[in-house]
């Protein structure tokens, strides 16, 4: 007698199945979802899982990029190529447009960054397009404020988040109720870790922008990090850029995203490196999270990602 087959999902298979369920749940219950796509590894993985959720049909929603204008060239090239390859509809909400219209004021000085100005562009993009569910690639292991978020995270008419008034989530029962003008942020990768992301990238052979892998680049040491010497970075007195073998663990505004010394040139090598790391990617490479102890939570209350 033949033994019955055993159907067991692997760890990555279970994470993927949960994310597929979340995508389908949103598509079935919201009118105008959108997926935030920056070209970063988490949004790339989100896009892959979303494509699986609806295959062979095309994605039933657009993607949106909040563009600071201070992005790495490699990431913008990858973003545009991916959107064209998958025939996606992309909405770009630009920080420069808000600066030009006088809605926000650009910081000045050698440590100026457009990172916080993204909130205005993000909320404007949501409002102008009438989006009611916004898929984001945030994960609970990244930072303590993100660890507090539910998978379905309610935002009021002003796009604000109240961490003390979150809706309970029991098992896979999600509450997407909202009134016109309100919206829900949805995080399909909440339960993934950085290591899970890289193992999935390795298993699925997912392409990423080349700056995620070791390459030689001019860098400037600052505040315990290595910042890329780009046209957006203002040098401080005494700064002397030098060339190093580095890679990026996360990508964002080029003025506040650091890199790490690394020789990892493949997804498998990165998996080994991440497994041995004792610092989260944001703790190691994001200057914007060092503004204060509650820097991320304060920004999220205002409507940040």
mmCIF file of C-alpha atoms in Angstrom:
data_model
loop_
_atom_site.group_PDB
_atom_site.id
_atom_site.type_symbol
_atom_site.label_atom_id
_atom_site.label_comp_id
_atom_site.label_asym_id
_atom_site.label_seq_id
_atom_site.Cartn_x
_atom_site.Cartn_y
_atom_site.Cartn_z
ATOM 1 C CA UNK A 1 0.000 0.000 0.000
ATOM 2 C CA UNK A 2 1.370 3.362 -1.040
ATOM 3 C CA UNK A 3 1.658 5.951 1.703
ATOM 4 C CA UNK A 4 -0.425 9.105 1.140
ATOM 5 C CA UNK A 5 1.558 12.126 -0.065
ATOM 6 C CA UNK A 6 2.611 14.609 2.590
ATOM 7 C CA UNK A 7 1.997 18.231 1.698
ATOM 8 C CA UNK A 8 4.247 20.441 3.771
ATOM 9 C CA UNK A 9 5.278 23.947 2.896
ATOM 10 C CA UNK A 10 8.860 25.032 3.413
ATOM 11 C CA UNK A 11 9.545 28.120 5.523
ATOM 12 C CA UNK A 12 9.815 30.278 2.384
ATOM 13 C CA UNK A 13 6.781 28.553 0.861
ATOM 14 C CA UNK A 14 4.694 29.421 3.925
ATOM 15 C CA UNK A 15 5.787 33.068 3.807
ATOM 16 C CA UNK A 16 5.011 33.239 0.096
ATOM 17 C CA UNK A 17 1.587 31.637 0.597
ATOM 18 C CA UNK A 18 0.723 34.152 3.333
ATOM 19 C CA UNK A 19 1.737 37.076 1.089
ATOM 20 C CA UNK A 20 -0.256 35.661 -1.860
ATOM 21 C CA UNK A 21 -3.319 35.425 0.411
ATOM 22 C CA UNK A 22 -2.856 39.083 1.472
ATOM 23 C CA UNK A 23 -2.587 40.296 -2.134
ATOM 24 C CA UNK A 24 -5.734 38.422 -3.144
ATOM 25 C CA UNK A 25 -7.603 39.621 -0.044
ATOM 26 C CA UNK A 26 -6.833 43.247 -0.917
ATOM 27 C CA UNK A 27 -7.707 42.832 -4.598
ATOM 28 C CA UNK A 28 -11.065 41.361 -3.577
ATOM 29 C CA UNK A 29 -12.024 44.006 -1.002
ATOM 30 C CA UNK A 30 -10.536 47.368 -2.111
ATOM 31 C CA UNK A 31 -11.381 49.530 -5.127
ATOM 32 C CA UNK A 32 -8.008 51.134 -5.944
ATOM 33 C CA UNK A 33 -4.929 49.398 -4.522
ATOM 34 C CA UNK A 34 -1.410 50.402 -5.527
ATOM 35 C CA UNK A 35 1.994 48.797 -4.910
ATOM 36 C CA UNK A 36 4.883 51.030 -3.824
ATOM 37 C CA UNK A 37 7.794 50.178 -6.112
ATOM 38 C CA UNK A 38 11.190 51.842 -5.686
ATOM 39 C CA UNK A 39 13.460 49.241 -7.286
ATOM 40 C CA UNK A 40 14.665 48.184 -3.819
ATOM 41 C CA UNK A 41 14.909 44.485 -2.956
ATOM 42 C CA UNK A 42 11.760 44.340 -0.809
ATOM 43 C CA UNK A 43 9.568 45.982 -3.432
ATOM 44 C CA UNK A 44 11.085 43.698 -6.087
ATOM 45 C CA UNK A 45 10.201 40.627 -4.000
ATOM 46 C CA UNK A 46 6.731 42.069 -3.382
ATOM 47 C CA UNK A 47 6.277 42.464 -7.140
ATOM 48 C CA UNK A 48 7.329 38.842 -7.748
ATOM 49 C CA UNK A 49 4.861 37.492 -5.172
ATOM 50 C CA UNK A 50 2.073 39.744 -6.507
ATOM 51 C CA UNK A 51 2.696 38.441 -10.033
ATOM 52 C CA UNK A 52 2.365 34.874 -8.728
ATOM 53 C CA UNK A 53 -0.848 35.752 -6.873
ATOM 54 C CA UNK A 54 -2.650 36.745 -10.077
ATOM 55 C CA UNK A 55 -0.816 34.738 -12.757
ATOM 56 C CA UNK A 56 -1.523 34.316 -15.660
ATOM 57 C CA UNK A 57 -3.543 37.572 -15.476
ATOM 58 C CA UNK A 58 -1.666 40.885 -15.301
ATOM 59 C CA UNK A 59 -1.427 42.756 -11.997
ATOM 60 C CA UNK A 60 -4.856 44.266 -11.200
ATOM 61 C CA UNK A 61 -3.270 47.444 -9.825
ATOM 62 C CA UNK A 62 -0.649 50.082 -10.661
ATOM 63 C CA UNK A 63 2.729 50.675 -9.012
ATOM 64 C CA UNK A 64 3.842 54.009 -7.525
ATOM 65 C CA UNK A 65 7.314 55.408 -6.886
ATOM 66 C CA UNK A 66 7.868 58.332 -4.544
ATOM 67 C CA UNK A 67 10.860 59.926 -6.237
ATOM 68 C CA UNK A 68 13.144 62.131 -4.118
ATOM 69 C CA UNK A 69 15.182 63.138 -7.179
ATOM 70 C CA UNK A 70 18.273 62.025 -5.246
ATOM 71 C CA UNK A 71 18.186 58.367 -6.202
ATOM 72 C CA UNK A 72 21.026 56.125 -7.274
ATOM 73 C CA UNK A 73 21.234 56.027 -11.089
ATOM 74 C CA UNK A 74 21.423 52.211 -11.081
ATOM 75 C CA UNK A 75 18.119 51.969 -9.211
ATOM 76 C CA UNK A 76 16.212 54.328 -11.526
ATOM 77 C CA UNK A 77 17.519 52.432 -14.576
ATOM 78 C CA UNK A 78 16.404 49.141 -13.020
ATOM 79 C CA UNK A 79 13.000 50.601 -12.030
ATOM 80 C CA UNK A 80 12.231 51.811 -15.555
ATOM 81 C CA UNK A 81 13.457 48.602 -17.173
ATOM 82 C CA UNK A 82 11.342 46.437 -14.847
ATOM 83 C CA UNK A 83 8.210 48.506 -15.405
ATOM 84 C CA UNK A 84 8.684 48.257 -19.194
ATOM 85 C CA UNK A 85 9.458 44.514 -19.084
ATOM 86 C CA UNK A 86 6.342 43.685 -17.069
ATOM 87 C CA UNK A 87 4.172 46.239 -18.896
ATOM 88 C CA UNK A 88 3.146 47.874 -15.608
ATOM 89 C CA UNK A 89 1.342 51.175 -15.134
ATOM 90 C CA UNK A 90 3.557 53.375 -12.960
ATOM 91 C CA UNK A 91 2.653 56.548 -11.101
ATOM 92 C CA UNK A 92 5.570 58.753 -10.018
ATOM 93 C CA UNK A 93 5.012 61.242 -7.212
ATOM 94 C CA UNK A 94 7.948 63.622 -7.188
ATOM 95 C CA UNK A 95 9.429 65.489 -4.228
ATOM 96 C CA UNK A 96 10.811 68.048 -6.703
ATOM 97 C CA UNK A 97 7.230 68.882 -7.769
ATOM 98 C CA UNK A 98 6.353 69.664 -4.140
ATOM 99 C CA UNK A 99 9.451 71.847 -3.764
ATOM 100 C CA UNK A 100 8.675 73.723 -6.987
ATOM 101 C CA UNK A 101 5.051 74.269 -5.907
ATOM 102 C CA UNK A 102 6.101 75.558 -2.477
ATOM 103 C CA UNK A 103 4.369 72.755 -0.591
ATOM 104 C CA UNK A 104 7.627 71.810 1.164
ATOM 105 C CA UNK A 105 10.939 73.536 1.778
ATOM 106 C CA UNK A 106 14.180 71.784 0.959
ATOM 107 C CA UNK A 107 16.690 71.429 3.773
ATOM 108 C CA UNK A 108 19.957 73.256 3.387
ATOM 109 C CA UNK A 109 23.453 72.609 4.717
ATOM 110 C CA UNK A 110 25.980 69.813 4.314
ATOM 111 C CA UNK A 111 23.712 67.171 5.950
ATOM 112 C CA UNK A 112 20.562 68.150 4.038
ATOM 113 C CA UNK A 113 18.302 65.292 2.934
ATOM 114 C CA UNK A 114 15.013 64.988 1.086
ATOM 115 C CA UNK A 115 14.069 61.834 2.950
ATOM 116 C CA UNK A 116 11.433 63.393 5.235
ATOM 117 C CA UNK A 117 9.937 65.369 2.315
ATOM 118 C CA UNK A 118 8.786 62.045 0.838
ATOM 119 C CA UNK A 119 5.799 62.000 3.199
ATOM 120 C CA UNK A 120 4.168 64.974 1.440
ATOM 121 C CA UNK A 121 4.771 63.425 -1.992
ATOM 122 C CA UNK A 122 3.472 60.032 -0.827
ATOM 123 C CA UNK A 123 0.243 61.426 0.652
ATOM 124 C CA UNK A 124 -0.307 63.665 -2.380
ATOM 125 C CA UNK A 125 0.109 60.700 -4.735
ATOM 126 C CA UNK A 126 -2.403 58.677 -2.716
ATOM 127 C CA UNK A 127 -4.916 61.534 -2.590
ATOM 128 C CA UNK A 128 -4.634 62.584 -6.256
ATOM 129 C CA UNK A 129 -5.089 59.020 -7.514
ATOM 130 C CA UNK A 130 -7.762 57.982 -5.020
ATOM 131 C CA UNK A 131 -5.785 54.957 -3.813
ATOM 132 C CA UNK A 132 -7.450 53.195 -0.871
ATOM 133 C CA UNK A 133 -4.929 50.379 -0.197
ATOM 134 C CA UNK A 134 -1.162 50.869 -0.477
ATOM 135 C CA UNK A 135 1.136 47.839 -0.504
ATOM 136 C CA UNK A 136 4.460 48.578 1.199
ATOM 137 C CA UNK A 137 7.550 46.404 1.565
ATOM 138 C CA UNK A 138 8.191 47.169 5.265
ATOM 139 C CA UNK A 139 9.137 44.232 7.490
ATOM 140 C CA UNK A 140 8.851 43.884 11.259
ATOM 141 C CA UNK A 141 12.514 42.946 11.692
ATOM 142 C CA UNK A 142 13.786 46.211 10.198
ATOM 143 C CA UNK A 143 13.093 48.683 12.992
ATOM 144 C CA UNK A 144 11.081 48.831 16.227
ATOM 145 C CA UNK A 145 8.369 51.205 14.935
ATOM 146 C CA UNK A 146 7.773 48.912 11.961
ATOM 147 C CA UNK A 147 7.577 45.981 14.373
ATOM 148 C CA UNK A 148 4.467 47.589 15.908
ATOM 149 C CA UNK A 149 2.569 47.749 12.608
ATOM 150 C CA UNK A 150 -0.239 45.393 11.733
ATOM 151 C CA UNK A 151 -0.396 43.756 8.274
ATOM 152 C CA UNK A 152 -3.422 45.997 7.556
ATOM 153 C CA UNK A 153 -2.528 49.393 9.051
ATOM 154 C CA UNK A 154 -5.214 52.075 9.170
ATOM 155 C CA UNK A 155 -4.479 55.697 8.137
ATOM 156 C CA UNK A 156 -6.904 58.563 8.797
ATOM 157 C CA UNK A 157 -7.978 61.349 6.413
ATOM 158 C CA UNK A 158 -4.606 63.054 6.916
ATOM 159 C CA UNK A 159 -2.666 59.846 6.273
ATOM 160 C CA UNK A 160 -1.604 59.644 9.909
ATOM 161 C CA UNK A 161 -0.981 56.525 11.999
ATOM 162 C CA UNK A 162 -1.829 56.085 15.689
ATOM 163 C CA UNK A 163 0.276 53.229 17.112
ATOM 164 C CA UNK A 164 -1.911 53.089 20.264
ATOM 165 C CA UNK A 165 -5.161 52.603 18.356
ATOM 166 C CA UNK A 166 -4.412 49.733 16.008
ATOM 167 C CA UNK A 167 -6.963 47.142 15.009
ATOM 168 C CA UNK A 168 -6.529 43.604 16.311
ATOM 169 C CA UNK A 169 -5.555 40.916 13.795
ATOM 170 C CA UNK A 170 -6.524 37.344 14.622
ATOM 171 C CA UNK A 171 -4.944 34.645 12.499
ATOM 172 C CA UNK A 172 -5.391 35.779 8.871
ATOM 173 C CA UNK A 173 -8.523 37.867 9.480
ATOM 174 C CA UNK A 174 -7.803 41.404 8.288
ATOM 175 C CA UNK A 175 -9.964 44.488 8.811
ATOM 176 C CA UNK A 176 -9.930 46.793 5.784
ATOM 177 C CA UNK A 177 -12.912 48.956 6.736
ATOM 178 C CA UNK A 178 -12.399 52.627 6.034
ATOM 179 C CA UNK A 179 -14.341 55.696 4.985
ATOM 180 C CA UNK A 180 -13.786 57.808 1.878
ATOM 181 C CA UNK A 181 -10.525 59.732 2.235
ATOM 182 C CA UNK A 182 -9.030 57.195 4.652
ATOM 183 C CA UNK A 183 -6.805 54.373 3.478
ATOM 184 C CA UNK A 184 -5.062 51.189 4.595
ATOM 185 C CA UNK A 185 -1.340 50.490 4.350
ATOM 186 C CA UNK A 186 -0.797 46.795 3.645
ATOM 187 C CA UNK A 187 2.472 44.977 4.393
ATOM 188 C CA UNK A 188 2.548 41.502 2.772
ATOM 189 C CA UNK A 189 6.177 40.946 3.852
ATOM 190 C CA UNK A 190 5.663 41.885 7.525
ATOM 191 C CA UNK A 191 6.676 38.459 8.802
ATOM 192 C CA UNK A 192 9.728 38.090 6.547
ATOM 193 C CA UNK A 193 13.262 38.846 7.729
ATOM 194 C CA UNK A 194 16.154 40.241 5.712
ATOM 195 C CA UNK A 195 17.542 36.701 5.550
ATOM 196 C CA UNK A 196 14.204 35.364 4.248
ATOM 197 C CA UNK A 197 14.223 38.036 1.531
ATOM 198 C CA UNK A 198 17.693 37.064 0.354
ATOM 199 C CA UNK A 199 16.970 33.338 0.483
ATOM 200 C CA UNK A 200 13.879 33.976 -1.664
ATOM 201 C CA UNK A 201 15.892 36.109 -4.112
ATOM 202 C CA UNK A 202 18.430 33.303 -4.346
ATOM 203 C CA UNK A 203 15.830 30.545 -4.787
ATOM 204 C CA UNK A 204 13.779 32.479 -7.368
ATOM 205 C CA UNK A 205 16.822 33.910 -9.183
ATOM 206 C CA UNK A 206 15.363 37.417 -8.935
ATOM 207 C CA UNK A 207 17.279 40.253 -10.589
ATOM 208 C CA UNK A 208 18.182 43.301 -8.464
ATOM 209 C CA UNK A 209 19.988 46.592 -9.133
ATOM 210 C CA UNK A 210 23.754 45.862 -9.241
ATOM 211 C CA UNK A 211 24.567 48.023 -6.206
ATOM 212 C CA UNK A 212 23.184 45.252 -3.948
ATOM 213 C CA UNK A 213 26.332 43.270 -4.767
ATOM 214 C CA UNK A 214 29.979 44.048 -4.065
ATOM 215 C CA UNK A 215 31.496 46.668 -6.361
ATOM 216 C CA UNK A 216 34.168 49.329 -6.109
ATOM 217 C CA UNK A 217 32.878 52.825 -5.385
ATOM 218 C CA UNK A 218 34.073 56.109 -3.890
ATOM 219 C CA UNK A 219 32.793 56.469 -0.337
ATOM 220 C CA UNK A 220 32.933 58.963 2.503
ATOM 221 C CA UNK A 221 33.003 57.785 6.154
ATOM 222 C CA UNK A 222 30.439 59.674 8.235
ATOM 223 C CA UNK A 223 28.755 58.955 11.595
ATOM 224 C CA UNK A 224 29.928 55.339 11.614
ATOM 225 C CA UNK A 225 28.667 54.646 8.078
ATOM 226 C CA UNK A 226 30.061 54.740 4.569
ATOM 227 C CA UNK A 227 28.101 57.136 2.338
ATOM 228 C CA UNK A 228 28.468 56.928 -1.428
ATOM 229 C CA UNK A 229 30.249 59.927 -2.935
ATOM 230 C CA UNK A 230 27.549 61.020 -5.385
ATOM 231 C CA UNK A 231 26.628 64.365 -6.946
ATOM 232 C CA UNK A 232 23.969 64.716 -4.222
ATOM 233 C CA UNK A 233 26.362 64.521 -1.250
ATOM 234 C CA UNK A 234 27.914 67.709 0.105
ATOM 235 C CA UNK A 235 31.385 67.103 1.504
ATOM 236 C CA UNK A 236 32.210 68.373 4.996
ATOM 237 C CA UNK A 237 35.582 69.967 5.841
ATOM 238 C CA UNK A 238 38.062 67.122 6.158
ATOM 239 C CA UNK A 239 36.050 64.651 4.070
ATOM 240 C CA UNK A 240 38.353 62.749 1.747
ATOM 241 C CA UNK A 241 36.527 60.252 -0.508
ATOM 242 C CA UNK A 242 38.316 56.989 -1.148
ATOM 243 C CA UNK A 243 37.550 53.842 -3.139
ATOM 244 C CA UNK A 244 36.344 50.715 -1.347
ATOM 245 C CA UNK A 245 34.732 47.362 -2.148
ATOM 246 C CA UNK A 246 31.152 47.763 -0.864
ATOM 247 C CA UNK A 247 27.538 46.810 -1.350
ATOM 248 C CA UNK A 248 24.191 48.240 -0.193
ATOM 249 C CA UNK A 249 21.840 46.388 2.178
ATOM 250 C CA UNK A 250 19.006 48.830 1.500
ATOM 251 C CA UNK A 251 18.509 51.601 -1.044
ATOM 252 C CA UNK A 252 16.806 54.949 -0.638
ATOM 253 C CA UNK A 253 17.725 58.603 -0.875
ATOM 254 C CA UNK A 254 21.430 58.714 -1.764
ATOM 255 C CA UNK A 255 22.165 61.346 0.892
ATOM 256 C CA UNK A 256 21.190 59.136 3.829
ATOM 257 C CA UNK A 257 21.714 55.541 2.654
ATOM 258 C CA UNK A 258 24.995 53.983 3.654
ATOM 259 C CA UNK A 259 26.833 50.951 2.279
ATOM 260 C CA UNK A 260 28.907 48.250 3.949
ATOM 261 C CA UNK A 261 32.275 46.764 3.069
ATOM 262 C CA UNK A 262 31.611 43.423 1.435
ATOM 263 C CA UNK A 263 32.955 40.962 -1.110
ATOM 264 C CA UNK A 264 29.570 39.280 -1.730
ATOM 265 C CA UNK A 265 28.902 39.179 -5.465
ATOM 266 C CA UNK A 266 26.000 36.707 -5.600
ATOM 267 C CA UNK A 267 22.712 36.112 -3.740
ATOM 268 C CA UNK A 268 24.221 33.023 -2.105
ATOM 269 C CA UNK A 269 27.195 35.006 -0.789
ATOM 270 C CA UNK A 270 24.848 37.702 0.532
ATOM 271 C CA UNK A 271 22.773 35.037 2.335
ATOM 272 C CA UNK A 272 25.930 33.882 4.119
ATOM 273 C CA UNK A 273 26.861 37.463 4.996
ATOM 274 C CA UNK A 274 23.392 38.413 6.291
ATOM 275 C CA UNK A 275 23.148 35.221 8.374
ATOM 276 C CA UNK A 276 26.299 36.264 10.251
ATOM 277 C CA UNK A 277 25.338 39.929 10.719
ATOM 278 C CA UNK A 278 24.328 41.175 14.177
ATOM 279 C CA UNK A 279 22.904 44.498 12.916
ATOM 280 C CA UNK A 280 19.663 45.092 11.037
ATOM 281 C CA UNK A 281 20.012 46.664 7.625
ATOM 282 C CA UNK A 282 18.449 49.951 8.771
ATOM 283 C CA UNK A 283 20.510 50.044 11.948
ATOM 284 C CA UNK A 284 23.671 49.586 9.932
ATOM 285 C CA UNK A 285 23.088 51.802 6.916
ATOM 286 C CA UNK A 286 20.325 54.407 7.352
ATOM 287 C CA UNK A 287 21.256 57.851 8.673
ATOM 288 C CA UNK A 288 17.580 58.930 8.671
ATOM 289 C CA UNK A 289 16.837 56.437 11.481
ATOM 290 C CA UNK A 290 19.474 58.032 13.720
ATOM 291 C CA UNK A 291 17.730 61.402 14.005
ATOM 292 C CA UNK A 292 16.285 60.363 17.360
ATOM 293 C CA UNK A 293 15.338 57.230 19.290
ATOM 294 C CA UNK A 294 11.775 57.522 17.958
ATOM 295 C CA UNK A 295 12.696 58.944 14.538
ATOM 296 C CA UNK A 296 10.886 56.318 12.462
ATOM 297 C CA UNK A 297 7.777 56.278 14.678
ATOM 298 C CA UNK A 298 7.487 60.073 14.523
ATOM 299 C CA UNK A 299 7.696 59.994 10.722
ATOM 300 C CA UNK A 300 5.180 57.150 10.470
ATOM 301 C CA UNK A 301 2.695 59.116 12.594
ATOM 302 C CA UNK A 302 2.963 61.904 9.998
ATOM 303 C CA UNK A 303 2.215 59.473 7.161
ATOM 304 C CA UNK A 304 5.641 58.123 6.181
ATOM 305 C CA UNK A 305 6.015 54.630 4.702
#
